[in-house]
Short mmCIF file of C-alpha atoms in Angstrom, two decimals:
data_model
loop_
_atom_site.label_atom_id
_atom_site.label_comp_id
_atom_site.label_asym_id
_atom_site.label_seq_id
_atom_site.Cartn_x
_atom_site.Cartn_y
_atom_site.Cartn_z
CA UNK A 951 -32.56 -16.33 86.74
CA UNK A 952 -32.45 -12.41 85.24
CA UNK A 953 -32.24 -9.00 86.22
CA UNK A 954 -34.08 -6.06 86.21
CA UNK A 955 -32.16 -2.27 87.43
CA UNK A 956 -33.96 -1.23 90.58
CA UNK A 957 -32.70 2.69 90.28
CA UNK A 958 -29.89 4.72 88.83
CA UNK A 959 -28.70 6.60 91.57
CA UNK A 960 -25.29 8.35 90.00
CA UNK A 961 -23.05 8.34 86.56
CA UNK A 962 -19.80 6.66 86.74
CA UNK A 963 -19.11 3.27 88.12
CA UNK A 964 -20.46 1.94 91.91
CA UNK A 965 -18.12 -0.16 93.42
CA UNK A 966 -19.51 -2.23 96.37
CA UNK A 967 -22.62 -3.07 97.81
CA UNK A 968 -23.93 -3.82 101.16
CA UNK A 969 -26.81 -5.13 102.15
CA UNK A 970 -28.02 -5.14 106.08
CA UNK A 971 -32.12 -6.29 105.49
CA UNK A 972 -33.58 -3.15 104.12
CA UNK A 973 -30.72 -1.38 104.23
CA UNK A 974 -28.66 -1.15 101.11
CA UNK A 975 -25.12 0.24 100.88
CA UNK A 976 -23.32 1.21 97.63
CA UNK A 977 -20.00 3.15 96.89
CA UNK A 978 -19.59 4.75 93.91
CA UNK A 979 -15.75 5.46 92.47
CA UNK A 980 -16.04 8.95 92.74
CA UNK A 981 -16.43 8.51 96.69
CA UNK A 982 -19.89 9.06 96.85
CA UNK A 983 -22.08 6.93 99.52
CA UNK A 984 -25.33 6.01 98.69
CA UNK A 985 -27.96 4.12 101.12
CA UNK A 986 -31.43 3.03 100.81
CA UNK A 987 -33.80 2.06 103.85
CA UNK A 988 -36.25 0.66 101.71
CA UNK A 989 -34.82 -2.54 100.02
CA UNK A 990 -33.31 -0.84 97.14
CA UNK A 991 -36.83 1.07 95.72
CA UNK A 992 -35.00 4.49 96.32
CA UNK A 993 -31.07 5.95 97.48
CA UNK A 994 -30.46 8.88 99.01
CA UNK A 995 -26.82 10.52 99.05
CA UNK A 996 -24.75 10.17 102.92
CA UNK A 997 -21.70 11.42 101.61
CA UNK A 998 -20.30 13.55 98.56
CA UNK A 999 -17.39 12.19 96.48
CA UNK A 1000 -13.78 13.50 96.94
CA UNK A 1001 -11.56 10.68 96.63
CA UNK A 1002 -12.34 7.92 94.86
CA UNK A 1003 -13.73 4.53 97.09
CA UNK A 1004 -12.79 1.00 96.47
CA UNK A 1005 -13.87 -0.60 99.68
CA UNK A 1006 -17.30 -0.15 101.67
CA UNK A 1007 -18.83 -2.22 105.07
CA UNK A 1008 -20.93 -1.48 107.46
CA UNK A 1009 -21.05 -2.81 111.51
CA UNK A 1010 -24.10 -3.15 112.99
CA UNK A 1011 -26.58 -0.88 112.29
CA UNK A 1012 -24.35 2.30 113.02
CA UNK A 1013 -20.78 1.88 111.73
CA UNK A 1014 -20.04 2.75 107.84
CA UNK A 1015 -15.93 2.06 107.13
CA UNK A 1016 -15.26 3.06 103.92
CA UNK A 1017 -11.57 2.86 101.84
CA UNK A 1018 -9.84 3.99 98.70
CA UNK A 1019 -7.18 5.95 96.95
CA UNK A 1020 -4.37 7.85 98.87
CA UNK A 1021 -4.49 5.56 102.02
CA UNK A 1022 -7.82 6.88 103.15
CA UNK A 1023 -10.03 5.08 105.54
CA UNK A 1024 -13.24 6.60 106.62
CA UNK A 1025 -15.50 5.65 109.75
CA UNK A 1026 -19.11 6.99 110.37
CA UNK A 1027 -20.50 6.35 114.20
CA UNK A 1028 -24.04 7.74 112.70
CA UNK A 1029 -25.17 5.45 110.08
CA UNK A 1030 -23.25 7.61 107.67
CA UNK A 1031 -24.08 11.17 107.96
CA UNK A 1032 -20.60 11.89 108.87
CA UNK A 1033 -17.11 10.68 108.51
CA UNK A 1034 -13.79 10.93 110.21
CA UNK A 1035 -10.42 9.94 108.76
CA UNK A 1036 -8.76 7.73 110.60
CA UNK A 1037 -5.12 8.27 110.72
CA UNK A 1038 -3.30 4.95 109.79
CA UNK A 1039 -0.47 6.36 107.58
CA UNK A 1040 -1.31 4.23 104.74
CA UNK A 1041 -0.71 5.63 101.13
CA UNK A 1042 -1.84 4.57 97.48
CA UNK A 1043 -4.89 2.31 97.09
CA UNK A 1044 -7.04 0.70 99.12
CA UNK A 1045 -9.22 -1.96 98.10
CA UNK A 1046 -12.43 -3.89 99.33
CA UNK A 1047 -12.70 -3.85 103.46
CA UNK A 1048 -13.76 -7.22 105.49
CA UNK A 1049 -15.07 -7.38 108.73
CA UNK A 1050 -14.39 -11.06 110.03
CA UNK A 1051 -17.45 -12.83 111.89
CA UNK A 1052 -16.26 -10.95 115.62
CA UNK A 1053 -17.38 -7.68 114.47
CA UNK A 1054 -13.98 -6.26 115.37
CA UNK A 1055 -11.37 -7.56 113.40
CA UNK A 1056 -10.90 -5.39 110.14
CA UNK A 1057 -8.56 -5.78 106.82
CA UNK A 1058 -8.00 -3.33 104.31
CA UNK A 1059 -5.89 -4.44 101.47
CA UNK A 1060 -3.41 -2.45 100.03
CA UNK A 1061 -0.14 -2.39 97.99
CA UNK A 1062 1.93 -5.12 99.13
CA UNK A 1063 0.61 -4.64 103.18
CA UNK A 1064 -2.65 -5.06 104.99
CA UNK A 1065 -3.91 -2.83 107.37
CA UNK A 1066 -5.67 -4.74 110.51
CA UNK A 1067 -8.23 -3.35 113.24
CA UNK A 1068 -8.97 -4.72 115.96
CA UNK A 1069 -11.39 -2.35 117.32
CA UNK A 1070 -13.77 -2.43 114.57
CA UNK A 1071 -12.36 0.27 112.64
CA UNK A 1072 -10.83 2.83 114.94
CA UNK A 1073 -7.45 2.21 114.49
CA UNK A 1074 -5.26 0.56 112.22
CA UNK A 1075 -1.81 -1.38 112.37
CA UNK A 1076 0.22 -1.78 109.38
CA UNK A 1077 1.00 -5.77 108.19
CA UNK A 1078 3.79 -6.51 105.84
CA UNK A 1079 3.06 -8.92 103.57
CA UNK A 1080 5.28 -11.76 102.12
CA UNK A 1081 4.70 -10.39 98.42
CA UNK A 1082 4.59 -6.73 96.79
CA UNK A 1083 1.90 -5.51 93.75
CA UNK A 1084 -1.81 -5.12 94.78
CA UNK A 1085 -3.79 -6.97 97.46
CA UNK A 1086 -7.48 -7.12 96.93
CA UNK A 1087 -9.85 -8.76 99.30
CA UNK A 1088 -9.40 -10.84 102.31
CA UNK A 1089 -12.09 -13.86 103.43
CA UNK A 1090 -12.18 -15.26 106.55
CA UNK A 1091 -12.10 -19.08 106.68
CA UNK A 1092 -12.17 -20.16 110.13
CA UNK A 1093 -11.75 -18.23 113.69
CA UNK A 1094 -8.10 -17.53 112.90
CA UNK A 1095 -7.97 -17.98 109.64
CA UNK A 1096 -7.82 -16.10 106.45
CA UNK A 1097 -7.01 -15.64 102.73
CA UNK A 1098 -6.25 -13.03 100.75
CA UNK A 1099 -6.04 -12.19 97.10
CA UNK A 1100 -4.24 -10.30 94.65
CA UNK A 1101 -2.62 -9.33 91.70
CA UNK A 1102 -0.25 -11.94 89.97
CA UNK A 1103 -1.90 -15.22 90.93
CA UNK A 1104 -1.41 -14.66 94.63
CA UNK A 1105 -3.26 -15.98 96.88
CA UNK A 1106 -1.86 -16.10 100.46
CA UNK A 1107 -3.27 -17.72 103.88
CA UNK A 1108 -2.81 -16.89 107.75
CA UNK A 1109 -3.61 -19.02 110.80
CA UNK A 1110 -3.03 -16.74 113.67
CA UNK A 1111 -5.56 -13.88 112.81
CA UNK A 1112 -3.93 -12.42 110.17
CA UNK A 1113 -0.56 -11.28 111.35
CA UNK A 1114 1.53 -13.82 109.77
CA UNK A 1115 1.05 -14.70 106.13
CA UNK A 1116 2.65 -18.08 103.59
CA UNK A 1117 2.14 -17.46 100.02
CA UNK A 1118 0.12 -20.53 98.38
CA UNK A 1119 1.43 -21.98 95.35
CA UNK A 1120 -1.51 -21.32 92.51
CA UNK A 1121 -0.02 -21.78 89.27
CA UNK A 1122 -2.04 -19.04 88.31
CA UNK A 1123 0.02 -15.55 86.76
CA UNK A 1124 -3.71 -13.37 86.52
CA UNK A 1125 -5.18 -11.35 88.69
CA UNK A 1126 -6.70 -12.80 91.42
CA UNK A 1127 -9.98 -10.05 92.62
CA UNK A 1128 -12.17 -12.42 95.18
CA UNK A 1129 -12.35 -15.38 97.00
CA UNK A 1130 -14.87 -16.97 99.50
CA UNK A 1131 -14.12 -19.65 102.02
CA UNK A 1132 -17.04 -22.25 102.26
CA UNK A 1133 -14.81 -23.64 105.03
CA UNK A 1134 -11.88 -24.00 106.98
CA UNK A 1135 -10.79 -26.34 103.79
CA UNK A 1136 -12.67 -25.19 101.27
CA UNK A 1137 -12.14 -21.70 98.85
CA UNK A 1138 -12.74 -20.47 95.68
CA UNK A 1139 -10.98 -18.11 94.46
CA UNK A 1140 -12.41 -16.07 90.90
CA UNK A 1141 -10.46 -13.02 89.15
CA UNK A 1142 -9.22 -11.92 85.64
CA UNK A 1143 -9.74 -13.66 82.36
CA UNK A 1144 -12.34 -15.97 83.58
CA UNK A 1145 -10.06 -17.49 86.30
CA UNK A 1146 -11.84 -19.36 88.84
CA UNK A 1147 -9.52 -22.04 91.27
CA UNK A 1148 -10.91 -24.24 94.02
CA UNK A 1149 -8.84 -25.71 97.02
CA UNK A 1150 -10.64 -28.17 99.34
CA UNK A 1151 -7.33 -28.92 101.61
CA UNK A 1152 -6.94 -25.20 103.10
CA UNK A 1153 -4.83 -24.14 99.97
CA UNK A 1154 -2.01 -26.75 99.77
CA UNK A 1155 -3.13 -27.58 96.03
CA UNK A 1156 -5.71 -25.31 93.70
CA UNK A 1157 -7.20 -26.92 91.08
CA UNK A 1158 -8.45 -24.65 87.99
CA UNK A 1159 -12.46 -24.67 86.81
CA UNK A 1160 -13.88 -24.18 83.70
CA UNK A 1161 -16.71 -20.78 83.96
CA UNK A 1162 -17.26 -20.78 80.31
CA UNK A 1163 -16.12 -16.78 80.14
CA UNK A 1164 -13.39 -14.85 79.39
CA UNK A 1165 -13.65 -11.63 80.87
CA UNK A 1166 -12.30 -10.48 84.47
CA UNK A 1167 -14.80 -12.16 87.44
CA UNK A 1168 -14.56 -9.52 89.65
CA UNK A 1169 -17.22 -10.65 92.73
CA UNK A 1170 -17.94 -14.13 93.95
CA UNK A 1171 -20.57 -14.78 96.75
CA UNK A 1172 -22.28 -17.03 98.50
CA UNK A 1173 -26.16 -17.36 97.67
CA UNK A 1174 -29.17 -17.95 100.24
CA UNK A 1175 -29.83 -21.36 98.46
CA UNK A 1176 -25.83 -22.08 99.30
CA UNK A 1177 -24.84 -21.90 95.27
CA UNK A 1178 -22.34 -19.75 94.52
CA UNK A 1179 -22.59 -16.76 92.35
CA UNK A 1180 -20.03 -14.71 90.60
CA UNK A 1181 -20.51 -11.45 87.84
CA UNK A 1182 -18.21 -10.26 85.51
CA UNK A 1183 -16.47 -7.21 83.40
CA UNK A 1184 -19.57 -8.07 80.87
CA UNK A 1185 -22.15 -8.32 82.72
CA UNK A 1186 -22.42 -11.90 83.24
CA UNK A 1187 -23.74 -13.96 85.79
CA UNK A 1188 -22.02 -17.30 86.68
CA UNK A 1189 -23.35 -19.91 89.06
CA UNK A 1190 -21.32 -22.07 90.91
CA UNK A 1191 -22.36 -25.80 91.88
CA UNK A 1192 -20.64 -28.55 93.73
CA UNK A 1193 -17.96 -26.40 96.17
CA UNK A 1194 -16.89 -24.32 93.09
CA UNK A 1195 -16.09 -27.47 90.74
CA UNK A 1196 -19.11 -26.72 88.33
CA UNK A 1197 -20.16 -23.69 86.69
CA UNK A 1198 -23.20 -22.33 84.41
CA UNK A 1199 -23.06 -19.17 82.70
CA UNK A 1200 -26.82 -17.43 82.84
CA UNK A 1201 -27.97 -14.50 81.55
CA UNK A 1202 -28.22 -11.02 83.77
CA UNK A 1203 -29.70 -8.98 81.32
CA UNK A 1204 -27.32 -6.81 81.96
CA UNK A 1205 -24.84 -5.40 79.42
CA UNK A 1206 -22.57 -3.37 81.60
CA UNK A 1207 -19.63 -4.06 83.49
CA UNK A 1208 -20.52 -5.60 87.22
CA UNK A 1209 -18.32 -5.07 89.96
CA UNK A 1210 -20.31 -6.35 93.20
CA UNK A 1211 -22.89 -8.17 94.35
CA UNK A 1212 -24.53 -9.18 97.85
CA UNK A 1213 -27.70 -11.41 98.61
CA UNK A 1214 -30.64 -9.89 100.93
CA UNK A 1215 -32.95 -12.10 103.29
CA UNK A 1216 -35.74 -12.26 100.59
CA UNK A 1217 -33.30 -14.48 98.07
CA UNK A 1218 -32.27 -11.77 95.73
CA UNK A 1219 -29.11 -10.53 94.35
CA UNK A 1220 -28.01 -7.25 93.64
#
C-alpha cells in the first residue's frame, strides 16, 4: 500500500473529493472546483474561488452541490460550468454535503442545525438540532436512518429521515469529523487526536479503538475490498479490519496534511 501525487492542480488546501468512474471532483478551500474526465491524469478549473468550500457532491452525471462559509450552497444543472445560489437563509459554515442512497435527500451540516433537501438540492429546510457548536458530516445507515457528527464528542442519530435527532452518549469530549455506517447497527466514527469509536447496536454503546496515531483523522471510507480506510492531519493512512475493531497504520508517502479520500472502480484511493 503507497502513494504516488497524480497532479497538482492549485496552492492552498483541497477539501473533498469525488469520484463518479472517470470523473473526479475536488474542492479546494478557496472555492475553486476542479474536475477531471480522465481518471485523475489531468483537472481543468469549473469554477473560480470566492468563498471558501467545505462540502462538494455530485448527482448523477449532471448535478454539482457544493457548500461552505457564509451559509452558501451552490447547485450546477451542467456538470459544473455554472452555479446558482440557492437561497436557504443559512449563515456561518457549512461543512461536507451527503446525498443519501435516493438521490434526493440532501444534508448540509452546519452550526448547531442541518439543512435537509428533499429535491436533490433545490431547496433547503432548516433542522434544529438537539446540540449547538459545529456539525460535520452526516452518513446514512439504513432507509431512514442517519448519523451525524460533530464537534465535542457528538455524535447524534435519527430514524425518521432526519427530522428528529437523540444525542448518543460517546464518552468522547474531541472532535468528532466522519463516520460511516457499515449497517443499520454498525458505525465507526474517526475524528481528532486519533479518535476512532465503533458501535455495532445502532449507537446505544461506543466502544473506543486503538489507530496507533495521534493526529486529527479527518476522512474514513469504505474500500472496494470492504476494509476500511481513514487519512490523517499527517498524512497517514490507517486501515481498518474487523467492523472498525482493528487498525494498521501504513505508510502514504505522503507528508502533508490529508483531508479526503474516495475509492474509484479500478481499486484505488485518492
Amino acid at each position: 500500500v503507497g502513494a504516488s501525487p497524480v497532479s497538482k492542480i492549485a496552492t492552498g488546501s483541497l477539501n473533498q473529493i469525488v469520484v463518479r468512474g472517470e470523473s473526479i471532483w475536488v474542492g479546494a478551500r478557496d472555492g475553486s472546483i476542479y474536475r477531471s474526465t480522465d481518471g485523475g491524469e489531468s483537472f481543468k478549473r469549473q469554477k473560480k474561488g470566492k468563498l471558501q468550500l467545505f462540502g462538494l457532491e455530485v448527482i448523477g452525471d449532471r448535478v454539482v452541490l457544493a457548500a461552505g462559509y457564509d451559509g452558501v450552497i451552490l447547485r450546477s444543472v451542467d456538470a459544473g460550468r455554472r452555479f446558482q445560489e440557492i437561497e436557504n437563509g443559512a449563515s456561518g459554515y457549512l461543512f461536507v454535503i451527503t446525498v443519501a442512497a435516493d438521490g434526493k435527500t440532501v444534508f448540509v451540516p452546519g452550526t448547531g442545525v442541518l439543512w435537509l433537501s428533499r429535491d436533490a438540492g433545490e431547496s433547503f429546510r432548516k433542522v434544529n438540532m438537539p446540540v449547538g457548536g459545529y456539525l460535520l458530516h452526516v452518513a446514512q445507515a439504513a432507509e431512514k436512518a442517519f448519523y451525524a457528527v460533530g464537534h465535542n464528542g457528538v455524535i447524534l442519530r435519527s430514524n425518521n429521515g432526519g427530522i428528529k435527532w437523540a444525542q448518543l452518549k460517546t464518552n468522547v469530549k474531541r472532535p468528532f469529523c466522519r463516520i460511516v455506517a457499515l449497517s443499520e447497527d454498525v458505525a465507526v466514527a474517526v475524528g481528532d487526536g486519533g479518535t476512532i469509536v465503533t458501535t455495532s447496536n445502532g449507537g446505544d454503546t461506543w466502544t473506543k479503538r486503538r489507530s496507533g496515531v495521534s493526529a486529527d483523522i479527518e476522512d474514513v471510507i469504505v474500500g472496494n475490498d470492504g476494509r476500511l480506510y481513514a487519512v490523517t492531519a499527517r498524512g497517514d493512512l490507517l486501515i481498518g479490519e474487523n467492523q472498525g475493531k482493528r487498525w494498521s497504520v501504513m505508510p502514504s508517502g505522503a507528508t502533508t496534511h490529508l483531508w479526503s479520500m474516495n475509492p474509484t472502480d479500478r481499486g484505488e484511493l485518492m
